[in-house]
């Protein structure tokens, strides 16, 4: 019989890594019965429903970014993780299409930075979408080499994260996308963080065989501000641990449209994505609107664009994390620390952008 994650952690030495490997394993497939599923009504006794502040965001402002009225959100805390909030798909039916289109067509565009810039010229990575769509419409077997969109692994926004120094800096900044700033502002406000300012974003693009290593997001200089995480497309097993690698993590599904807010004592916890899993049928159905007309954000997505986006997310997952880097009145340290020393904002990560097996 397949072992359950609780029984594989015999000693507390790097319990996180053991559970990460358990969920990453292909043969035999792991037992998923301990994975918390916030989309189900019968869920674990660790899950505590929580009400959002109904006055923080008007219904009209929420609808403008494709969100349901905050009183209709299904939000939860998780026992043992103060400051962690999970919001089970608060998007209006059909409006995820807009955000998926932004992540695939708009955000990879210059001046934003992506993994392809590391070994290609700016002209070659100039318009990833336009360079990919024609080829993407062909049957899979006839598409060699892979399109740029299929080779996209990460994009950074706002203060661009420097993977080598593991820091952000004042001189590598481009304007943060307005509509994503607005969406983040509203979610943070509903969760009790009215002054949140979206300053940096990291988009991760996952294939069905991708995983994201165990890490803590600590490069931001102000940890009193929450970290917001949005997911679209295929589902993921997300592991949320403690402040030590010995703390066994809790496994949960992150489905398309789900949001996580890591704040307070949960802001600096170890976390990872060991596995991508197929989106349940009912989740995939909510990507398209069953209403004709309307004035929602989904109306901004042409049927040609949606054809490409929907094909992409039927086999892939996109995650967007949004961070406030600086507190009010705070600025970056003027002098970099000497070589070899790590800055206050270092990242403890064994794998930052998704790895593929
Ligand atoms: C995720 O993909 O859900 C997590 C992304 C991250 O931790 O940066």
XYZ file of N, CA and C in Angstrom, residues 84-258:
525
model
N -1.770 33.339 7.092
C -1.936 32.710 5.772
C -3.424 32.737 5.415
N -3.741 33.255 4.245
C -5.142 33.312 3.784
C -5.213 32.657 2.411
N -6.157 31.756 2.249
C -6.376 31.105 0.950
C -7.742 31.549 0.440
N -7.795 32.092 -0.758
C -9.079 32.516 -1.341
C -9.333 31.627 -2.547
N -10.413 30.844 -2.441
C -10.715 29.867 -3.484
C -11.392 30.568 -4.664
N -10.663 30.702 -5.745
C -11.124 31.340 -6.985
C -12.179 32.446 -6.830
N -11.745 33.660 -6.471
C -12.705 34.770 -6.343
C -12.994 35.478 -7.662
N -12.589 34.891 -8.790
C -12.786 35.569 -10.075
C -14.188 35.329 -10.635
N -14.707 36.335 -11.300
C -15.984 36.202 -12.026
C -15.787 35.175 -13.128
N -16.820 34.410 -13.392
C -16.720 33.398 -14.447
C -16.266 34.039 -15.767
N -15.267 33.473 -16.362
C -14.777 33.981 -17.647
C -13.656 35.003 -17.525
N -13.502 35.635 -16.335
C -12.538 36.748 -16.278
C -11.086 36.281 -16.148
N -10.874 35.012 -15.809
C -9.476 34.541 -15.765
C -8.826 34.635 -17.149
N -9.660 34.562 -18.194
C -9.126 34.625 -19.561
C -8.295 35.898 -19.753
N -8.769 37.001 -19.172
C -8.049 38.275 -19.303
C -6.662 38.175 -18.658
N -6.625 37.585 -17.438
C -5.349 37.525 -16.710
C -4.381 36.555 -17.382
N -4.933 35.478 -17.946
C -4.068 34.521 -18.657
C -3.480 35.216 -19.889
N -4.319 35.969 -20.596
C -3.836 36.682 -21.783
C -2.730 37.687 -21.391
N -2.932 38.383 -20.269
C -1.897 39.327 -19.819
C -0.577 38.591 -19.555
N -0.683 37.429 -18.908
C 0.535 36.671 -18.532
C 1.258 36.102 -19.743
N 0.512 35.820 -20.811
C 1.145 35.189 -21.984
C 1.481 36.193 -23.082
N 0.633 37.195 -23.257
C 0.827 38.113 -24.384
C 1.479 39.434 -23.951
N 1.043 39.971 -22.814
C 1.450 41.333 -22.451
C 2.689 41.365 -21.548
N 2.661 40.610 -20.441
C 3.750 40.746 -19.466
C 5.112 40.257 -19.974
N 5.170 39.293 -20.910
C 6.511 38.923 -21.408
C 7.137 39.985 -22.316
N 6.356 41.036 -22.661
C 6.894 42.050 -23.580
C 7.884 42.977 -22.875
N 8.798 43.539 -23.658
C 9.737 44.535 -23.136
C 8.945 45.741 -22.638
N 9.353 46.448 -21.580
C 10.673 46.331 -20.951
C 10.761 45.262 -19.865
N 9.756 44.397 -19.724
C 9.860 43.369 -18.691
C 10.967 42.386 -19.060
N 11.429 41.646 -18.073
C 12.595 40.767 -18.264
C 12.126 39.316 -18.185
N 12.706 38.444 -19.015
C 12.328 37.026 -18.944
C 13.558 36.129 -19.086
N 13.390 34.846 -18.829
C 14.526 33.907 -18.879
C 15.193 33.905 -20.253
N 14.424 34.151 -21.322
C 14.995 34.087 -22.666
C 16.012 35.218 -22.893
N 15.866 36.332 -22.134
C 16.816 37.443 -22.270
C 18.216 37.054 -21.810
N 18.314 35.973 -21.025
C 19.615 35.589 -20.478
C 20.552 35.091 -21.577
N 19.964 34.567 -22.684
C 20.850 34.057 -23.738
C 20.381 34.452 -25.147
N 19.504 35.464 -25.232
C 19.057 35.936 -26.548
C 19.119 37.453 -26.567
N 19.191 38.023 -27.766
C 19.278 39.488 -27.873
C 17.884 40.091 -27.650
N 17.826 41.372 -27.236
C 16.527 42.039 -27.040
C 15.660 41.991 -28.305
N 16.269 42.037 -29.487
C 15.458 41.971 -30.717
C 14.818 40.584 -30.827
N 15.547 39.562 -30.481
C 14.997 38.205 -30.598
C 13.859 37.944 -29.610
N 13.899 38.642 -28.460
C 12.842 38.412 -27.459
C 11.825 39.554 -27.469
N 11.854 40.349 -28.535
C 11.035 41.558 -28.614
C 9.526 41.286 -28.513
N 8.994 40.375 -29.296
C 7.556 40.115 -29.220
C 7.317 38.609 -29.266
N 7.475 38.029 -28.090
C 7.410 36.574 -27.939
C 6.085 36.027 -28.470
N 5.016 36.716 -28.148
C 3.671 36.269 -28.553
C 3.565 36.193 -30.082
N 3.882 37.335 -30.745
C 3.740 37.377 -32.207
C 4.644 36.339 -32.869
N 5.836 36.133 -32.275
C 6.779 35.184 -32.884
C 6.340 33.740 -32.660
N 5.399 33.512 -31.731
C 5.036 32.133 -31.377
C 3.696 31.677 -31.931
N 2.733 32.614 -32.075
C 1.352 32.167 -32.297
C 1.150 31.359 -33.582
N 1.811 31.770 -34.642
C 1.554 31.061 -35.898
C 1.983 29.596 -35.769
N 3.166 29.415 -35.206
C 3.697 28.067 -35.048
C 2.885 27.246 -34.038
N 2.387 27.959 -33.004
C 1.628 27.271 -31.943
C 0.330 26.670 -32.474
N -0.213 27.271 -33.527
C -1.484 26.768 -34.053
C -1.303 25.458 -34.835
N -0.036 25.117 -35.155
C 0.184 23.850 -35.878
C 0.075 22.670 -34.935
N -0.181 21.466 -35.461
C -0.212 20.290 -34.590
C 1.139 20.091 -33.911
N 1.129 19.591 -32.656
C 2.324 19.534 -31.810
C 3.525 18.871 -32.493
N 3.330 17.711 -33.126
C 4.443 16.969 -33.718
C 5.173 17.740 -34.812
N 4.474 18.704 -35.425
C 5.047 19.427 -36.578
C 5.711 20.738 -36.144
N 5.908 20.905 -34.820
C 6.394 22.192 -34.317
C 7.802 22.078 -33.749
N 8.799 22.098 -34.587
C 10.169 22.028 -34.103
C 10.926 23.210 -34.660
N 11.755 23.932 -33.950
C 11.934 23.796 -32.509
C 10.753 24.407 -31.752
N 10.804 24.309 -30.427
C 9.725 24.855 -29.597
C 9.602 26.365 -29.797
N 8.384 26.883 -29.690
C 8.194 28.338 -29.813
C 8.752 29.034 -28.563
N 8.960 30.354 -28.687
C 9.462 31.118 -27.536
C 8.496 31.030 -26.358
N 7.191 31.035 -26.667
C 6.192 30.959 -25.594
C 6.329 29.641 -24.829
N 6.608 28.577 -25.559
C 6.790 27.279 -24.892
C 8.098 27.223 -24.102
N 9.047 28.117 -24.436
C 10.329 28.122 -23.720
C 10.366 29.155 -22.587
N 9.242 29.850 -22.416
C 9.173 30.867 -21.358
C 9.118 30.187 -19.995
N 9.984 30.580 -19.069
C 10.006 29.987 -17.720
C 9.682 31.005 -16.637
N 10.182 32.244 -16.813
C 9.846 33.293 -15.849
C 9.878 34.659 -16.500
N 9.125 35.560 -15.898
C 9.106 36.974 -16.291
C 9.155 37.779 -14.995
N 9.898 38.877 -14.981
C 9.860 39.746 -13.795
C 9.282 41.116 -14.168
N 8.610 41.720 -13.213
C 7.921 43.013 -13.401
C 8.352 43.992 -12.309
N 8.262 45.283 -12.606
C 8.528 46.299 -11.573
C 10.000 46.321 -11.206
N 10.314 46.169 -9.916
C 11.719 45.969 -9.514
C 12.088 44.561 -9.959
N 13.008 44.461 -10.915
C 13.324 43.143 -11.487
C 14.259 42.389 -10.561
N 13.838 41.229 -10.187
C 14.625 40.412 -9.268
C 15.933 39.988 -9.920
N 17.043 40.176 -9.195
C 18.349 39.764 -9.713
C 18.679 38.380 -9.134
N 18.657 37.377 -10.016
C 18.806 35.985 -9.559
C 20.194 35.708 -9.006
N 21.202 36.470 -9.446
C 22.562 36.202 -8.978
C 22.808 36.794 -7.599
N 22.458 38.081 -7.453
C 22.710 38.714 -6.141
C 21.556 38.446 -5.176
N 20.458 37.922 -5.704
C 19.250 37.639 -4.909
C 18.705 38.918 -4.252
N 18.742 39.987 -5.009
C 18.253 41.272 -4.489
C 17.445 42.011 -5.559
N 16.759 43.041 -5.112
C 16.148 44.023 -6.009
C 16.994 45.281 -5.905
N 16.925 46.162 -6.910
C 17.668 47.414 -6.769
C 16.901 48.554 -7.422
N 17.246 49.781 -6.974
C 16.551 50.981 -7.450
C 16.751 51.173 -8.953
N 17.932 50.790 -9.442
C 18.224 51.099 -10.848
C 17.791 50.023 -11.840
N 17.102 48.997 -11.368
C 16.544 48.048 -12.337
C 15.035 47.935 -12.099
N 14.379 48.976 -12.526
C 12.926 49.090 -12.311
C 12.270 49.553 -13.599
N 11.132 48.933 -13.945
C 10.295 49.442 -15.040
C 8.861 49.485 -14.504
N 8.008 50.329 -15.072
C 6.679 50.514 -14.474
C 5.913 49.199 -14.276
N 5.331 49.062 -13.105
C 4.555 47.863 -12.776
C 3.210 47.958 -13.504
N 2.725 46.867 -14.122
C 1.458 46.945 -14.886
C 0.288 47.460 -14.034
N -0.388 48.476 -14.567
C -1.437 49.176 -13.810
C -2.558 48.259 -13.348
N -3.051 47.381 -14.268
C -4.216 46.560 -13.903
C -3.846 45.495 -12.869
N -2.602 45.010 -12.900
C -2.163 44.020 -11.902
C -1.930 44.700 -10.555
N -1.488 45.953 -10.614
C -1.342 46.739 -9.379
C -2.708 46.911 -8.713
N -3.729 47.218 -9.555
C -5.083 47.445 -9.045
C -5.660 46.154 -8.443
N -5.499 45.057 -9.153
C -5.985 43.756 -8.661
C -5.324 43.440 -7.302
N -4.029 43.628 -7.229
C -3.281 43.308 -6.000
C -3.708 44.218 -4.863
N -3.903 45.484 -5.195
C -4.306 46.462 -4.186
C -5.639 46.041 -3.555
N -6.571 45.596 -4.402
C -7.903 45.234 -3.907
C -7.866 43.967 -3.063
N -7.095 43.006 -3.491
C -7.012 41.763 -2.711
C -6.365 42.036 -1.359
N -5.272 42.799 -1.391
C -4.589 43.120 -0.129
C -5.529 43.898 0.797
N -6.273 44.859 0.237
C -7.179 45.673 1.062
C -8.246 44.789 1.705
N -8.805 43.862 0.933
C -9.847 42.969 1.475
C -9.290 42.096 2.585
N -7.987 41.828 2.543
C -7.355 40.970 3.554
C -6.799 41.784 4.723
N -7.053 43.107 4.727
C -6.627 43.924 5.870
C -5.312 44.655 5.663
N -4.873 44.808 4.399
C -3.636 45.549 4.111
C -3.945 46.672 3.114
N -4.644 47.732 3.573
C -5.125 48.750 2.643
C -4.023 49.508 1.903
N -2.833 49.655 2.490
C -1.820 50.480 1.819
C -0.872 49.690 0.927
N -1.225 48.465 0.582
C -0.282 47.619 -0.172
C 0.060 48.239 -1.522
N 1.343 48.238 -1.836
C 1.759 48.793 -3.127
C 2.532 47.706 -3.892
N 1.973 47.293 -5.028
C 2.615 46.242 -5.833
C 3.850 46.831 -6.504
N 5.017 46.333 -6.139
C 6.258 46.914 -6.682
C 7.081 45.924 -7.480
N 6.906 44.632 -7.224
C 7.685 43.625 -7.968
C 6.795 42.420 -8.216
N 6.964 41.819 -9.373
C 6.190 40.610 -9.695
C 7.109 39.572 -10.302
N 6.851 38.316 -9.971
C 7.572 37.215 -10.624
C 6.521 36.255 -11.170
N 6.589 36.018 -12.468
C 5.682 35.041 -13.086
C 6.472 33.778 -13.345
N 5.938 32.643 -12.933
C 6.551 31.342 -13.205
C 5.638 30.560 -14.130
N 6.239 29.937 -15.147
C 5.470 29.175 -16.134
C 5.852 27.702 -15.965
N 4.869 26.868 -15.674
C 5.115 25.455 -15.363
C 4.531 24.555 -16.454
N 5.309 23.553 -16.853
C 4.750 22.485 -17.693
C 4.261 21.372 -16.771
N 3.683 20.331 -17.347
C 3.122 19.285 -16.486
C 4.196 18.538 -15.686
N 5.472 18.615 -16.126
C 6.530 17.919 -15.383
C 7.406 18.878 -14.569
N 6.943 20.099 -14.352
C 7.769 21.082 -13.619
C 7.550 20.992 -12.120
N 8.539 21.482 -11.378
C 8.387 21.644 -9.927
C 9.146 22.910 -9.528
N 8.882 23.397 -8.348
C 9.594 24.579 -7.848
C 10.176 24.216 -6.486
N 11.483 24.418 -6.349
C 12.193 23.970 -5.146
C 11.769 24.675 -3.862
N 12.263 24.132 -2.755
C 11.912 24.621 -1.409
C 12.627 25.962 -1.164
N 11.884 26.962 -0.783
C 12.489 28.272 -0.580
C 11.650 29.151 0.340
N 12.276 30.278 0.725
C 11.580 31.327 1.489
C 11.731 32.605 0.672
N 10.687 33.396 0.549
C 10.786 34.674 -0.171
C 11.125 35.768 0.823
N 12.396 36.132 0.870
C 12.803 37.102 1.883
C 13.631 38.244 1.318
N 13.687 38.375 -0.010
C 14.496 39.447 -0.606
C 13.869 40.824 -0.443
N 12.571 40.862 -0.218
C 11.888 42.143 -0.075
C 12.377 42.783 1.240
N 12.486 44.111 1.263
C 13.069 44.751 2.451
C 12.041 44.962 3.557
N 10.758 44.934 3.206
C 9.715 45.106 4.221
C 8.867 43.832 4.292
N 9.080 43.059 5.332
C 8.341 41.791 5.452
C 7.010 41.958 6.181
N 6.672 43.200 6.533
C 5.367 43.395 7.174
C 4.262 43.462 6.110
N 4.660 43.522 4.834
C 3.691 43.560 3.733
C 3.456 42.146 3.213
N 2.228 41.820 2.825
C 1.956 40.445 2.394
C 2.571 40.112 1.044
N 2.689 38.837 0.788
C 3.059 38.349 -0.551
C 1.796 37.737 -1.137
N 1.432 38.154 -2.344
C 0.211 37.641 -2.985
C 0.595 36.666 -4.089
N -0.174 35.591 -4.203
C 0.138 34.581 -5.218
C -1.141 34.183 -5.967
N -1.096 34.258 -7.289
C -2.252 33.967 -8.164
C -1.892 32.790 -9.059
N -2.821 31.880 -9.295
C -2.535 30.738 -10.178
C -3.568 30.609 -11.281
N -3.105 30.226 -12.453
C -4.005 30.032 -13.606
C -3.595 28.778 -14.366
N -4.592 28.086 -14.915
C -4.295 26.908 -15.738
C -4.365 25.625 -14.935
N -3.394 24.747 -15.163
C -3.402 23.455 -14.472
C -3.203 23.661 -12.966
N -3.536 22.635 -12.180
C -3.467 22.761 -10.722
C -2.062 22.403 -10.229
N -1.797 22.757 -8.966
C -0.494 22.425 -8.370
C -0.709 21.845 -6.993
N 0.248 21.020 -6.557
C 0.343 20.665 -5.131
C 1.296 21.694 -4.547
N 0.815 22.465 -3.588
C 1.623 23.500 -2.943
C 1.932 23.016 -1.525
N 3.187 23.136 -1.111
C 3.576 22.733 0.248
C 3.925 23.965 1.059
N 3.282 24.097 2.213
C 3.563 25.219 3.109
C 4.150 24.664 4.394
N 5.398 25.030 4.675
C 6.091 24.481 5.843
C 6.188 25.481 6.970
N 7.295 25.394 7.716
C 7.496 26.290 8.851
C 8.712 27.157 8.618
N 9.319 27.622 9.722
C 10.511 28.455 9.589
C 11.769 27.588 9.502
N 11.641 26.292 9.741
C 12.761 25.351 9.692
C 12.450 24.255 8.681
N 13.494 23.721 8.051
C 13.290 22.620 7.112
C 12.790 21.355 7.814
N 13.013 21.282 9.141
C 12.538 20.108 9.893
C 11.028 20.112 10.080
N 10.381 21.264 9.881
C 8.922 21.335 10.100
C 8.209 20.681 8.931
N 7.422 19.630 9.158
C 6.729 18.998 8.024
C 5.690 19.943 7.422
N 5.662 20.084 6.102
C 4.718 21.014 5.479
C 3.309 20.444 5.341
N 2.348 21.338 5.154
C 0.980 20.953 4.808
C 0.854 21.033 3.288
N 0.257 19.985 2.696
C 0.059 19.969 1.235
C -1.341 20.466 0.916
N -1.452 21.306 -0.107
C -2.774 21.791 -0.522
C -2.805 21.923 -2.042
N -4.001 21.803 -2.607
C -4.158 22.035 -4.044
C -4.257 23.522 -4.282
N -3.629 23.982 -5.355
C -3.842 25.348 -5.819
C -4.402 25.218 -7.225
N -5.687 25.551 -7.355
C -6.364 25.431 -8.644
C -6.362 26.784 -9.362
N -6.781 26.746 -10.611
C -6.827 27.968 -11.413
C -7.751 29.004 -10.766
N -7.267 30.221 -10.640
C -8.056 31.300 -10.034
C -7.821 31.442 -8.542
N -7.231 30.426 -7.898
C -7.019 30.515 -6.442
C -5.960 31.563 -6.111
